């Protein structure tokens, strides 16, 4: 069975390296982008099974990337997980407005991230 491909878009290089290692250890293929514009280019190029987006990034924030993807027919069902430190209440209200499948508040435990990725990809297969 082919490994699921996840694109992770975040401008925090330390967190990016950590998340990349954890997702690889969990059996996922991962491609990294470091800002919203690079993220869109990467997503259009690799056509991943899932996207993880940081919210606060230069050039284009995660919510803008999510909204852009949801306006494209080929990405309307793509699982999108938002990662942000803006607070649970803001995430609960804002993430669905932009079309996110789920969100995870920073800081988070890596086990929680892997669990969300596993769950969203499993739902997408149904």
Short mmCIF file of N, CA and C in Angstrom, two decimals:
data_model
loop_
_atom_site.label_atom_id
_atom_site.label_comp_id
_atom_site.label_asym_id
_atom_site.label_seq_id
_atom_site.Cartn_x
_atom_site.Cartn_y
_atom_site.Cartn_z
N UNK A 1 0.84 -1.18 0.00
CA UNK A 1 0.00 0.00 0.00
C UNK A 1 0.89 1.25 0.00
N UNK A 2 0.57 2.21 -0.84
CA UNK A 2 1.36 3.43 -0.94
C UNK A 2 1.23 4.28 0.32
N UNK A 3 2.33 4.90 0.68
CA UNK A 3 2.30 5.80 1.83
C UNK A 3 1.50 7.03 1.47
N UNK A 4 0.76 7.54 2.44
CA UNK A 4 -0.01 8.77 2.25
C UNK A 4 0.94 9.96 2.24
N UNK A 5 0.64 10.91 1.37
CA UNK A 5 1.50 12.08 1.20
C UNK A 5 0.86 13.28 1.88
N UNK A 6 1.61 13.91 2.77
CA UNK A 6 1.14 15.07 3.53
C UNK A 6 2.03 16.26 3.18
N UNK A 7 1.42 17.40 2.88
CA UNK A 7 2.17 18.65 2.74
C UNK A 7 1.97 19.43 4.02
N UNK A 8 3.10 19.85 4.61
CA UNK A 8 3.07 20.64 5.84
C UNK A 8 3.64 22.01 5.55
N UNK A 9 2.84 23.05 5.81
CA UNK A 9 3.22 24.43 5.50
C UNK A 9 3.34 25.21 6.81
N UNK A 10 4.57 25.65 7.12
CA UNK A 10 4.81 26.38 8.37
C UNK A 10 6.13 27.15 8.23
N UNK A 11 6.17 28.36 8.77
CA UNK A 11 7.39 29.16 8.70
C UNK A 11 8.32 28.94 9.89
N UNK A 12 7.91 28.14 10.87
CA UNK A 12 8.73 27.85 12.03
C UNK A 12 9.60 26.63 11.69
N UNK A 13 10.87 26.88 11.37
CA UNK A 13 11.74 25.81 10.88
C UNK A 13 12.01 24.73 11.93
N UNK A 14 12.13 25.11 13.20
CA UNK A 14 12.36 24.10 14.25
C UNK A 14 11.16 23.16 14.37
N UNK A 15 9.97 23.73 14.42
CA UNK A 15 8.77 22.90 14.51
C UNK A 15 8.59 22.07 13.24
N UNK A 16 8.92 22.65 12.10
CA UNK A 16 8.79 21.94 10.84
C UNK A 16 9.65 20.68 10.83
N UNK A 17 10.89 20.80 11.28
CA UNK A 17 11.78 19.63 11.32
C UNK A 17 11.24 18.56 12.26
N UNK A 18 10.72 18.98 13.39
CA UNK A 18 10.17 18.04 14.37
C UNK A 18 8.94 17.32 13.81
N UNK A 19 8.01 18.09 13.26
CA UNK A 19 6.79 17.50 12.69
C UNK A 19 7.14 16.58 11.52
N UNK A 20 8.07 17.00 10.68
CA UNK A 20 8.48 16.18 9.55
C UNK A 20 9.00 14.82 10.02
N UNK A 21 9.87 14.82 11.04
CA UNK A 21 10.42 13.57 11.57
C UNK A 21 9.32 12.68 12.16
N UNK A 22 8.42 13.28 12.90
CA UNK A 22 7.34 12.50 13.53
C UNK A 22 6.41 11.88 12.48
N UNK A 23 6.05 12.65 11.46
CA UNK A 23 5.18 12.12 10.42
C UNK A 23 5.87 11.03 9.61
N UNK A 24 7.15 11.20 9.34
CA UNK A 24 7.89 10.15 8.64
C UNK A 24 7.95 8.88 9.48
N UNK A 25 8.21 9.04 10.79
CA UNK A 25 8.23 7.88 11.69
C UNK A 25 6.88 7.17 11.75
N UNK A 26 5.80 7.95 11.55
CA UNK A 26 4.45 7.38 11.56
C UNK A 26 4.08 6.75 10.22
N UNK A 27 4.99 6.83 9.24
CA UNK A 27 4.76 6.16 7.96
C UNK A 27 4.27 7.04 6.84
N UNK A 28 4.30 8.34 7.03
CA UNK A 28 3.82 9.25 5.99
C UNK A 28 4.96 9.80 5.16
N UNK A 29 4.67 10.05 3.89
CA UNK A 29 5.58 10.82 3.05
C UNK A 29 5.23 12.28 3.29
N UNK A 30 6.24 13.12 3.45
CA UNK A 30 5.95 14.52 3.78
C UNK A 30 6.77 15.45 2.89
N UNK A 31 6.10 16.52 2.48
CA UNK A 31 6.74 17.60 1.74
C UNK A 31 6.50 18.88 2.53
N UNK A 32 7.56 19.68 2.65
CA UNK A 32 7.53 20.89 3.46
C UNK A 32 7.49 22.13 2.57
N UNK A 33 6.73 23.12 3.00
CA UNK A 33 6.77 24.46 2.41
C UNK A 33 6.83 25.44 3.58
N UNK A 34 7.48 26.59 3.36
CA UNK A 34 7.75 27.50 4.48
C UNK A 34 6.94 28.78 4.50
N UNK A 35 6.02 28.96 3.56
CA UNK A 35 5.09 30.08 3.61
C UNK A 35 3.88 29.73 2.76
N UNK A 36 2.86 30.56 2.84
CA UNK A 36 1.60 30.26 2.16
C UNK A 36 1.71 30.15 0.66
N UNK A 37 2.44 31.06 0.03
CA UNK A 37 2.57 31.02 -1.43
C UNK A 37 3.32 29.78 -1.88
N UNK A 38 4.43 29.46 -1.20
CA UNK A 38 5.17 28.23 -1.51
C UNK A 38 4.28 27.01 -1.24
N UNK A 39 3.46 27.10 -0.22
CA UNK A 39 2.55 26.01 0.10
C UNK A 39 1.59 25.72 -1.03
N UNK A 40 0.99 26.76 -1.58
CA UNK A 40 0.06 26.57 -2.70
C UNK A 40 0.77 25.96 -3.89
N UNK A 41 1.95 26.48 -4.22
CA UNK A 41 2.71 25.92 -5.34
C UNK A 41 3.01 24.44 -5.12
N UNK A 42 3.41 24.11 -3.90
CA UNK A 42 3.75 22.72 -3.57
C UNK A 42 2.52 21.83 -3.65
N UNK A 43 1.41 22.28 -3.09
CA UNK A 43 0.17 21.50 -3.10
C UNK A 43 -0.31 21.27 -4.52
N UNK A 44 -0.27 22.29 -5.35
CA UNK A 44 -0.68 22.14 -6.75
C UNK A 44 0.24 21.16 -7.48
N UNK A 45 1.50 21.17 -7.13
CA UNK A 45 2.49 20.32 -7.80
C UNK A 45 2.39 18.85 -7.38
N UNK A 46 2.32 18.60 -6.06
CA UNK A 46 2.39 17.20 -5.59
C UNK A 46 1.04 16.53 -5.39
N UNK A 47 -0.06 17.31 -5.35
CA UNK A 47 -1.40 16.73 -5.17
C UNK A 47 -1.43 15.77 -3.97
N UNK A 48 -1.22 16.29 -2.76
CA UNK A 48 -1.12 15.42 -1.59
C UNK A 48 -2.45 14.81 -1.17
N UNK A 49 -2.34 13.86 -0.24
CA UNK A 49 -3.53 13.25 0.35
C UNK A 49 -4.10 14.11 1.48
N UNK A 50 -3.25 15.00 2.04
CA UNK A 50 -3.65 15.84 3.16
C UNK A 50 -2.72 17.04 3.24
N UNK A 51 -3.22 18.14 3.86
CA UNK A 51 -2.42 19.33 4.08
C UNK A 51 -2.53 19.73 5.55
N UNK A 52 -1.39 20.12 6.12
CA UNK A 52 -1.34 20.70 7.45
C UNK A 52 -0.85 22.13 7.28
N UNK A 53 -1.62 23.10 7.80
CA UNK A 53 -1.29 24.51 7.62
C UNK A 53 -1.14 25.23 8.95
N UNK A 54 -0.02 25.91 9.11
CA UNK A 54 0.11 26.88 10.19
C UNK A 54 -0.76 28.07 9.80
N UNK A 55 -1.32 28.76 10.76
CA UNK A 55 -2.16 29.92 10.43
C UNK A 55 -1.31 31.16 10.20
N UNK A 56 -0.44 31.50 11.14
CA UNK A 56 0.31 32.75 11.07
C UNK A 56 1.61 32.54 10.29
N UNK A 57 1.61 32.98 9.02
CA UNK A 57 2.77 32.87 8.14
C UNK A 57 2.90 34.13 7.31
N UNK A 58 4.11 34.41 6.84
CA UNK A 58 4.29 35.57 5.96
C UNK A 58 3.71 35.30 4.57
N UNK A 59 3.49 36.36 3.84
CA UNK A 59 3.01 36.36 2.46
C UNK A 59 1.54 35.97 2.34
N UNK A 60 1.17 34.86 2.90
CA UNK A 60 -0.21 34.38 2.82
C UNK A 60 -0.44 33.50 4.04
N UNK A 61 -1.44 33.82 4.86
CA UNK A 61 -1.64 33.02 6.07
C UNK A 61 -2.37 31.71 5.75
N UNK A 62 -2.39 30.83 6.72
CA UNK A 62 -2.98 29.51 6.53
C UNK A 62 -4.45 29.53 6.19
N UNK A 63 -5.19 30.46 6.77
CA UNK A 63 -6.62 30.55 6.44
C UNK A 63 -6.81 30.93 4.98
N UNK A 64 -5.96 31.84 4.47
CA UNK A 64 -6.05 32.23 3.06
C UNK A 64 -5.71 31.06 2.14
N UNK A 65 -4.72 30.27 2.53
CA UNK A 65 -4.37 29.08 1.74
C UNK A 65 -5.53 28.10 1.75
N UNK A 66 -6.11 27.88 2.91
CA UNK A 66 -7.24 26.96 3.03
C UNK A 66 -8.41 27.41 2.16
N UNK A 67 -8.73 28.68 2.22
CA UNK A 67 -9.83 29.22 1.41
C UNK A 67 -9.53 29.06 -0.08
N UNK A 68 -8.30 29.34 -0.49
CA UNK A 68 -7.89 29.16 -1.88
C UNK A 68 -8.11 27.71 -2.34
N UNK A 69 -7.67 26.77 -1.50
CA UNK A 69 -7.81 25.35 -1.85
C UNK A 69 -9.28 24.94 -1.95
N UNK A 70 -10.09 25.41 -1.02
CA UNK A 70 -11.51 25.03 -1.02
C UNK A 70 -12.24 25.59 -2.24
N UNK A 71 -11.72 26.63 -2.85
CA UNK A 71 -12.33 27.18 -4.05
C UNK A 71 -11.92 26.45 -5.32
N UNK A 72 -11.05 25.46 -5.19
CA UNK A 72 -10.63 24.63 -6.32
C UNK A 72 -11.35 23.29 -6.23
N UNK A 73 -12.02 22.90 -7.29
CA UNK A 73 -12.80 21.66 -7.30
C UNK A 73 -11.98 20.45 -6.88
N UNK A 74 -10.73 20.37 -7.35
CA UNK A 74 -9.92 19.18 -7.06
C UNK A 74 -9.50 19.08 -5.59
N UNK A 75 -9.68 20.15 -4.82
CA UNK A 75 -9.29 20.13 -3.41
C UNK A 75 -10.46 20.29 -2.45
N UNK A 76 -11.69 20.22 -2.96
CA UNK A 76 -12.84 20.49 -2.09
C UNK A 76 -12.97 19.46 -0.96
N UNK A 77 -12.47 18.23 -1.17
CA UNK A 77 -12.56 17.20 -0.13
C UNK A 77 -11.22 16.87 0.51
N UNK A 78 -10.19 17.63 0.19
CA UNK A 78 -8.85 17.40 0.73
C UNK A 78 -8.85 17.66 2.24
N UNK A 79 -8.39 16.70 3.05
CA UNK A 79 -8.30 16.96 4.49
C UNK A 79 -7.28 18.08 4.76
N UNK A 80 -7.72 19.09 5.52
CA UNK A 80 -6.86 20.21 5.88
C UNK A 80 -6.91 20.39 7.39
N UNK A 81 -5.75 20.28 8.02
CA UNK A 81 -5.61 20.48 9.46
C UNK A 81 -4.89 21.80 9.71
N UNK A 82 -5.51 22.68 10.48
CA UNK A 82 -4.92 23.97 10.83
C UNK A 82 -4.19 23.85 12.16
N UNK A 83 -2.99 24.43 12.24
CA UNK A 83 -2.23 24.49 13.48
C UNK A 83 -2.06 25.96 13.84
N UNK A 84 -2.44 26.34 15.05
CA UNK A 84 -2.31 27.74 15.41
C UNK A 84 -2.31 27.95 16.91
N UNK A 85 -1.71 29.05 17.29
CA UNK A 85 -1.67 29.43 18.69
C UNK A 85 -2.58 30.60 19.01
N UNK A 86 -3.55 30.87 18.15
CA UNK A 86 -4.42 32.03 18.38
C UNK A 86 -5.50 31.77 19.42
N UNK A 87 -5.66 30.55 19.85
CA UNK A 87 -6.63 30.24 20.89
C UNK A 87 -7.77 29.38 20.38
N UNK A 88 -8.23 28.51 21.25
CA UNK A 88 -9.25 27.53 20.89
C UNK A 88 -10.55 28.18 20.40
N UNK A 89 -11.02 29.21 21.07
CA UNK A 89 -12.28 29.85 20.69
C UNK A 89 -12.19 30.42 19.28
N UNK A 90 -11.10 31.13 18.99
CA UNK A 90 -10.93 31.69 17.64
C UNK A 90 -10.84 30.55 16.62
N UNK A 91 -10.10 29.50 16.95
CA UNK A 91 -9.99 28.35 16.04
C UNK A 91 -11.34 27.69 15.80
N UNK A 92 -12.10 27.50 16.87
CA UNK A 92 -13.41 26.85 16.74
C UNK A 92 -14.33 27.63 15.81
N UNK A 93 -14.23 28.96 15.85
CA UNK A 93 -15.09 29.78 15.00
C UNK A 93 -14.52 29.95 13.59
N UNK A 94 -13.22 30.19 13.48
CA UNK A 94 -12.62 30.58 12.21
C UNK A 94 -12.30 29.42 11.28
N UNK A 95 -11.75 28.35 11.80
CA UNK A 95 -11.33 27.23 10.94
C UNK A 95 -12.45 26.71 10.05
N UNK A 96 -13.66 26.46 10.58
CA UNK A 96 -14.74 26.00 9.70
C UNK A 96 -15.15 27.04 8.64
N UNK A 97 -15.05 28.32 8.98
CA UNK A 97 -15.42 29.36 8.02
C UNK A 97 -14.55 29.32 6.77
N UNK A 98 -13.30 28.95 6.94
CA UNK A 98 -12.38 28.88 5.81
C UNK A 98 -12.31 27.49 5.18
N UNK A 99 -13.03 26.54 5.75
CA UNK A 99 -13.11 25.22 5.16
C UNK A 99 -12.15 24.19 5.72
N UNK A 100 -11.53 24.47 6.85
CA UNK A 100 -10.62 23.50 7.45
C UNK A 100 -11.39 22.27 7.92
N UNK A 101 -10.76 21.13 7.79
CA UNK A 101 -11.37 19.88 8.26
C UNK A 101 -11.29 19.76 9.77
N UNK A 102 -10.21 20.29 10.34
CA UNK A 102 -10.00 20.22 11.78
C UNK A 102 -8.91 21.23 12.14
N UNK A 103 -8.71 21.44 13.43
CA UNK A 103 -7.64 22.32 13.89
C UNK A 103 -7.03 21.77 15.16
N UNK A 104 -5.80 22.17 15.41
CA UNK A 104 -5.09 21.75 16.61
C UNK A 104 -4.38 22.99 17.15
N UNK A 105 -4.60 23.26 18.43
CA UNK A 105 -4.02 24.44 19.06
C UNK A 105 -2.56 24.19 19.43
N UNK A 106 -1.72 25.20 19.19
CA UNK A 106 -0.32 25.16 19.62
C UNK A 106 -0.25 25.70 21.04
N UNK A 107 0.62 25.17 21.86
CA UNK A 107 1.46 24.01 21.62
C UNK A 107 0.63 22.73 21.68
N UNK A 108 1.11 21.70 21.01
CA UNK A 108 0.39 20.44 20.97
C UNK A 108 1.36 19.29 21.19
N UNK A 109 0.80 18.16 21.54
CA UNK A 109 1.58 16.93 21.69
C UNK A 109 1.67 16.25 20.33
N UNK A 110 2.82 15.69 20.01
CA UNK A 110 2.98 15.03 18.72
C UNK A 110 2.00 13.86 18.55
N UNK A 111 1.69 13.19 19.66
CA UNK A 111 0.73 12.08 19.58
C UNK A 111 -0.63 12.59 19.11
N UNK A 112 -1.01 13.78 19.57
CA UNK A 112 -2.29 14.37 19.15
C UNK A 112 -2.26 14.71 17.66
N UNK A 113 -1.15 15.23 17.19
CA UNK A 113 -1.02 15.55 15.77
C UNK A 113 -1.16 14.29 14.92
N UNK A 114 -0.42 13.25 15.27
CA UNK A 114 -0.47 12.00 14.50
C UNK A 114 -1.89 11.42 14.53
N UNK A 115 -2.54 11.49 15.68
CA UNK A 115 -3.91 10.99 15.79
C UNK A 115 -4.86 11.75 14.87
N UNK A 116 -4.73 13.07 14.82
CA UNK A 116 -5.59 13.88 13.94
C UNK A 116 -5.32 13.55 12.46
N UNK A 117 -4.05 13.42 12.11
CA UNK A 117 -3.70 13.08 10.73
C UNK A 117 -4.29 11.71 10.37
N UNK A 118 -4.08 10.73 11.23
CA UNK A 118 -4.63 9.38 10.99
C UNK A 118 -6.15 9.43 10.80
N UNK A 119 -6.82 10.16 11.68
CA UNK A 119 -8.29 10.24 11.66
C UNK A 119 -8.78 10.92 10.39
N UNK A 120 -8.18 12.06 10.03
CA UNK A 120 -8.63 12.79 8.84
C UNK A 120 -8.39 11.98 7.57
N UNK A 121 -7.28 11.29 7.48
CA UNK A 121 -7.01 10.47 6.30
C UNK A 121 -7.93 9.26 6.23
N UNK A 122 -8.25 8.68 7.38
CA UNK A 122 -9.19 7.56 7.41
C UNK A 122 -10.58 8.01 6.95
N UNK A 123 -11.03 9.17 7.41
CA UNK A 123 -12.33 9.70 6.99
C UNK A 123 -12.36 9.97 5.50
N UNK A 124 -11.25 10.47 4.96
CA UNK A 124 -11.18 10.80 3.54
C UNK A 124 -11.30 9.56 2.66
N UNK A 125 -10.90 8.43 3.18
CA UNK A 125 -10.97 7.18 2.40
C UNK A 125 -12.38 6.62 2.33
N UNK A 126 -13.25 7.03 3.25
CA UNK A 126 -14.62 6.50 3.28
C UNK A 126 -15.49 7.07 2.19
#
